[in-house]
Tab-separated table of C-alpha atoms in Angstrom:
chain	number	residue	atom	x	y	z
K	3	ASP	CA	-69.512	29.040	-55.131
K	4	GLY	CA	-66.941	26.693	-53.725
K	5	GLY	CA	-67.799	24.873	-50.582
K	6	ILE	CA	-69.072	21.823	-48.780
K	7	THR	CA	-72.717	20.816	-48.949
K	8	GLN	CA	-74.524	18.383	-46.710
K	9	SER	CA	-77.981	17.069	-47.190
K	10	PRO	CA	-80.501	16.893	-45.810
K	11	LYS	CA	-80.374	19.569	-43.106
K	12	TYR	CA	-82.753	17.594	-40.870
K	13	LEU	CA	-83.362	13.858	-40.967
K	14	PHE	CA	-85.769	11.711	-39.008
K	15	ARG	CA	-85.642	7.938	-38.878
K	16	LYS	CA	-87.131	5.071	-36.951
K	17	GLU	CA	-84.891	2.944	-34.784
K	18	GLY	CA	-83.493	-0.051	-36.652
K	19	GLN	CA	-83.210	1.693	-40.018
K	20	ASN	CA	-79.949	2.527	-41.733
K	21	VAL	CA	-79.628	6.092	-42.976
K	22	THR	CA	-77.090	7.720	-45.305
K	23	LEU	CA	-75.929	11.311	-44.932
K	24	SER	CA	-74.571	13.093	-47.962
K	25	CYS	CA	-71.409	15.229	-48.111
K	26	GLU	CA	-70.163	16.843	-51.315
K	27	GLN	CA	-67.316	19.311	-51.841
K	28	ASN	CA	-66.189	21.242	-54.902
K	29	LEU	CA	-63.002	22.587	-53.345
K	30	ASN	CA	-60.840	19.943	-55.018
K	31	HIS	CA	-59.742	18.790	-51.568
K	32	ASP	CA	-58.168	15.371	-51.208
K	33	ALA	CA	-59.044	14.739	-47.560
K	34	MET	CA	-62.537	14.498	-46.104
K	35	TYR	CA	-63.814	13.891	-42.571
K	36	TRP	CA	-66.958	13.061	-40.643
K	37	TYR	CA	-67.541	14.358	-37.110
K	38	ARG	CA	-70.315	13.887	-34.615
K	39	GLN	CA	-71.435	16.566	-32.156
K	40	ASP	CA	-73.649	15.902	-29.139
K	41	PRO	CA	-75.393	18.724	-27.244
K	42	GLY	CA	-72.963	20.873	-25.292
K	43	GLN	CA	-69.973	18.929	-26.547
K	44	GLY	CA	-67.121	19.376	-28.962
K	45	LEU	CA	-66.745	17.374	-32.152
K	46	ARG	CA	-65.545	13.775	-32.296
K	47	LEU	CA	-64.057	12.158	-35.384
K	48	ILE	CA	-65.968	9.241	-36.907
K	49	TYR	CA	-64.082	8.489	-40.149
K	50	TYR	CA	-61.668	10.236	-42.459
K	51	SER	CA	-60.409	9.693	-45.985
K	52	GLN	CA	-57.126	10.932	-47.378
K	53	ILE	CA	-57.700	9.889	-50.988
K	54	VAL	CA	-60.279	8.175	-53.154
K	55	ASN	CA	-60.989	4.540	-52.248
K	56	ASP	CA	-59.216	4.882	-48.914
K	57	PHE	CA	-60.555	5.698	-45.452
K	58	GLN	CA	-59.642	5.186	-41.800
K	59	LYS	CA	-61.604	4.889	-38.579
K	60	GLY	CA	-61.638	7.769	-36.169
K	61	ASP	CA	-62.380	7.663	-32.454
K	62	ILE	CA	-66.021	6.597	-32.647
K	63	ALA	CA	-66.399	4.533	-35.842
K	64	GLU	CA	-68.522	1.748	-34.374
K	65	GLY	CA	-71.974	1.643	-35.967
K	66	TYR	CA	-70.967	3.816	-38.926
K	67	SER	CA	-69.701	3.097	-42.437
K	68	VAL	CA	-68.360	5.291	-45.244
K	69	SER	CA	-67.303	5.096	-48.868
K	70	ARG	CA	-65.084	7.297	-51.023
K	71	GLU	CA	-65.688	6.401	-54.647
K	72	LYS	CA	-65.292	9.960	-55.906
K	73	LYS	CA	-62.983	12.742	-54.756
K	74	GLU	CA	-65.848	15.140	-54.174
K	75	SER	CA	-68.159	12.799	-52.257
K	76	PHE	CA	-67.894	11.117	-48.848
K	77	PRO	CA	-71.260	9.686	-47.707
K	78	LEU	CA	-71.752	8.437	-44.160
K	79	THR	CA	-74.128	5.590	-43.309
K	80	VAL	CA	-75.459	5.415	-39.788
K	81	THR	CA	-76.341	1.777	-39.274
K	82	SER	CA	-78.807	0.172	-36.894
K	83	ALA	CA	-75.788	-0.971	-34.872
K	84	GLN	CA	-75.108	2.601	-33.722
K	85	LYS	CA	-76.558	2.697	-30.220
K	86	ASN	CA	-77.134	6.445	-29.913
K	87	PRO	CA	-77.444	7.804	-33.444
K	88	THR	CA	-79.314	11.021	-32.620
K	89	ALA	CA	-76.743	13.795	-33.047
K	90	PHE	CA	-75.501	16.608	-35.244
K	91	TYR	CA	-73.205	15.339	-38.004
K	92	LEU	CA	-70.606	17.557	-39.632
K	93	CYS	CA	-68.529	16.870	-42.704
K	94	ALA	CA	-65.201	18.605	-43.318
K	95	SER	CA	-62.458	18.667	-45.901
K	96	SER	CA	-58.874	19.832	-46.253
K	97	LEU	CA	-56.612	20.272	-49.246
K	98	THR	CA	-54.545	17.277	-48.267
K	99	GLU	CA	-54.369	15.152	-45.170
K	100	SER	CA	-51.240	16.990	-44.146
K	101	SER	CA	-52.635	20.390	-45.175
K	102	TYR	CA	-53.845	21.377	-41.863
K	103	GLU	CA	-56.788	23.722	-42.183
K	104	GLN	CA	-60.146	21.974	-42.226
K	105	TYR	CA	-63.340	23.519	-43.570
K	106	PHE	CA	-66.798	22.407	-42.495
K	107	GLY	CA	-70.158	21.894	-44.118
K	108	PRO	CA	-73.430	23.138	-42.562
K	109	GLY	CA	-74.228	19.815	-40.882
K	110	THR	CA	-77.132	17.368	-40.722
K	111	ARG	CA	-79.272	16.941	-37.602
K	112	LEU	CA	-80.313	13.315	-37.312
K	113	THR	CA	-83.103	12.272	-34.969
K	114	VAL	CA	-83.828	8.589	-34.456
K	115	THR	CA	-86.919	7.574	-32.493
A	19	GLY	CA	-53.745	11.617	-27.335
A	20	ILE	CA	-53.700	15.348	-27.036
A	21	GLN	CA	-56.032	17.040	-24.556
A	22	VAL	CA	-57.644	20.386	-25.370
A	23	GLU	CA	-59.240	22.510	-22.668
A	24	GLN	CA	-61.099	25.767	-23.120
A	25	SER	CA	-62.019	28.457	-20.650
A	26	PRO	CA	-64.288	29.938	-19.612
A	27	PRO	CA	-67.108	27.529	-20.480
A	28	ASP	CA	-69.657	30.355	-20.542
A	29	LEU	CA	-69.348	34.092	-21.005
A	30	ILE	CA	-71.944	36.852	-21.027
A	31	LEU	CA	-70.917	40.256	-22.332
A	32	GLN	CA	-72.595	43.530	-22.953
A	33	GLU	CA	-72.310	44.806	-26.490
A	34	GLY	CA	-69.099	46.770	-26.931
A	35	ALA	CA	-67.116	44.864	-24.321
A	36	ASN	CA	-63.879	43.017	-24.993
A	37	SER	CA	-63.126	39.396	-24.105
A	38	THR	CA	-60.364	36.807	-24.109
A	39	LEU	CA	-60.975	33.113	-24.635
A	40	ARG	CA	-58.294	30.608	-23.748
A	41	CYS	CA	-57.321	27.228	-25.160
A	42	ASN	CA	-54.765	24.995	-23.436
A	43	PHE	CA	-53.363	21.903	-25.113
A	44	SER	CA	-51.309	19.117	-23.642
A	45	ASP	CA	-48.755	18.371	-26.378
A	46	SER	CA	-46.914	19.993	-29.278
A	47	VAL	CA	-49.231	20.788	-32.168
A	48	ASN	CA	-48.982	21.227	-35.925
A	49	ASN	CA	-52.497	22.564	-36.300
A	50	LEU	CA	-54.460	24.909	-34.093
A	51	GLN	CA	-57.734	26.292	-35.357
A	52	TRP	CA	-60.386	28.556	-33.863
A	53	PHE	CA	-63.987	28.210	-35.009
A	54	HIS	CA	-67.222	30.038	-34.321
A	55	GLN	CA	-70.332	27.874	-34.312
A	56	ASN	CA	-73.366	29.982	-35.108
A	57	PRO	CA	-76.877	29.259	-33.770
A	58	TRP	CA	-77.638	27.133	-36.855
A	59	GLY	CA	-74.671	24.885	-36.162
A	60	GLN	CA	-72.378	26.056	-38.944
A	61	LEU	CA	-68.707	26.061	-38.008
A	62	ILE	CA	-66.992	29.162	-39.316
A	63	ASN	CA	-63.207	29.159	-39.611
A	64	LEU	CA	-61.750	32.062	-37.670
A	65	PHE	CA	-58.039	31.354	-37.526
A	66	TYR	CA	-55.529	28.706	-38.456
A	67	ILE	CA	-52.789	29.556	-35.979
A	68	PRO	CA	-50.362	26.841	-34.815
A	69	SER	CA	-48.038	29.646	-33.680
A	70	GLY	CA	-47.773	33.408	-33.716
A	71	THR	CA	-50.389	36.137	-33.896
A	72	LYS	CA	-53.052	36.940	-36.469
A	73	GLN	CA	-55.734	39.574	-36.693
A	74	ASN	CA	-58.940	39.754	-38.659
A	75	GLY	CA	-61.035	42.826	-37.987
A	76	ARG	CA	-62.229	42.829	-34.390
A	77	LEU	CA	-60.827	39.359	-33.798
A	78	SER	CA	-57.263	38.380	-33.138
A	79	ALA	CA	-55.533	35.234	-31.959
A	80	THR	CA	-52.204	34.357	-30.438
A	81	THR	CA	-50.683	30.914	-29.997
A	82	VAL	CA	-47.663	30.413	-27.770
A	83	ALA	CA	-46.704	26.930	-28.877
A	84	THR	CA	-43.855	26.524	-26.383
A	85	GLU	CA	-46.246	27.184	-23.502
A	86	ARG	CA	-49.087	25.204	-25.080
A	87	TYR	CA	-51.873	27.740	-25.144
A	88	SER	CA	-53.779	29.910	-27.560
A	89	LEU	CA	-55.885	33.004	-26.940
A	90	LEU	CA	-58.746	34.427	-28.970
A	91	TYR	CA	-59.475	38.120	-28.461
A	92	ILE	CA	-62.815	39.656	-29.337
A	93	SER	CA	-62.937	43.433	-29.214
A	94	SER	CA	-66.000	45.671	-29.301
A	95	SER	CA	-68.299	42.651	-29.192
A	96	GLN	CA	-71.543	42.614	-31.151
A	97	THR	CA	-74.673	40.498	-30.744
A	98	THR	CA	-73.697	38.631	-33.906
A	99	ASP	CA	-70.612	37.352	-32.065
A	100	SER	CA	-72.865	35.165	-29.930
A	101	GLY	CA	-72.439	31.419	-30.284
A	102	VAL	CA	-69.926	28.808	-29.309
A	103	TYR	CA	-66.211	29.221	-29.926
A	104	PHE	CA	-64.184	26.060	-30.405
A	105	CYS	CA	-60.486	25.509	-30.358
A	106	ALA	CA	-59.168	22.402	-32.131
A	107	ALA	CA	-55.637	21.062	-32.228
A	108	ARG	CA	-53.721	18.309	-33.943
A	109	GLU	CA	-50.784	16.734	-32.192
A	110	ALA	CA	-47.483	17.186	-33.996
A	111	GLY	CA	-46.322	14.048	-35.768
A	112	THR	CA	-49.791	12.541	-36.015
A	113	ALA	CA	-52.118	12.208	-38.958
A	114	SER	CA	-55.453	13.816	-39.553
A	115	LYS	CA	-57.144	13.949	-36.225
A	116	LEU	CA	-58.244	17.328	-34.915
A	117	THR	CA	-59.121	17.180	-31.227
A	118	PHE	CA	-61.763	19.682	-30.201
A	119	GLY	CA	-62.235	21.398	-26.875
A	120	THR	CA	-65.710	21.583	-25.391
A	121	GLY	CA	-66.086	25.211	-26.373
A	122	THR	CA	-66.827	28.607	-24.847
A	123	ARG	CA	-70.459	29.664	-25.129
A	124	LEU	CA	-70.599	33.436	-25.629
A	125	GLN	CA	-73.731	35.529	-25.288
A	126	VAL	CA	-73.547	39.196	-26.195
A	127	THR	CA	-76.435	41.291	-24.905
A	128	LEU	CA	-77.633	44.775	-25.793
């Protein structure tokens, strides 16, 4: 099955710890994205990557970091610098950056206490 | 940047009823997508519709790009249609960023 996988589904961490969220796609898409969703809100863009070894900040990049070493993988690290890390995190991909339809993974719910 | 507004914010329907959800956007777009977020959080692609009309079963969507709005029609609603419906748009001439509305929360009751 082609698609986007995110792991884990639920993640719990103590304040002050960095945590890495996984996103993998086997759709052969060039572009990948990370969004954050807070309760009752829409999605906000954290980072995006158009090609391997390249990525750009979105609207709310502070406290987050990413890497894109492989086409199919785009992990997101939530660092201790992120002031309100508890949220629902969604990864997406599209065929190319200019190919407009984005497809989403199932998401990871991160709780930091 | 582009602004995306959805209405109504909440909608309760009885099973079998029809509904129309609206999405207004502030600038010209080259991407307009409708999503359904199910109770587990998964975003399901419904339509990619920067202009024109599309239909898929009981769902259809129309985007009037010149007037900067899109409509999602749900006919003969079912309880499985419950969830949050998001509209997302990308401003024409810009790269990558989809701007999401705050969604319409739909509850379909028996």
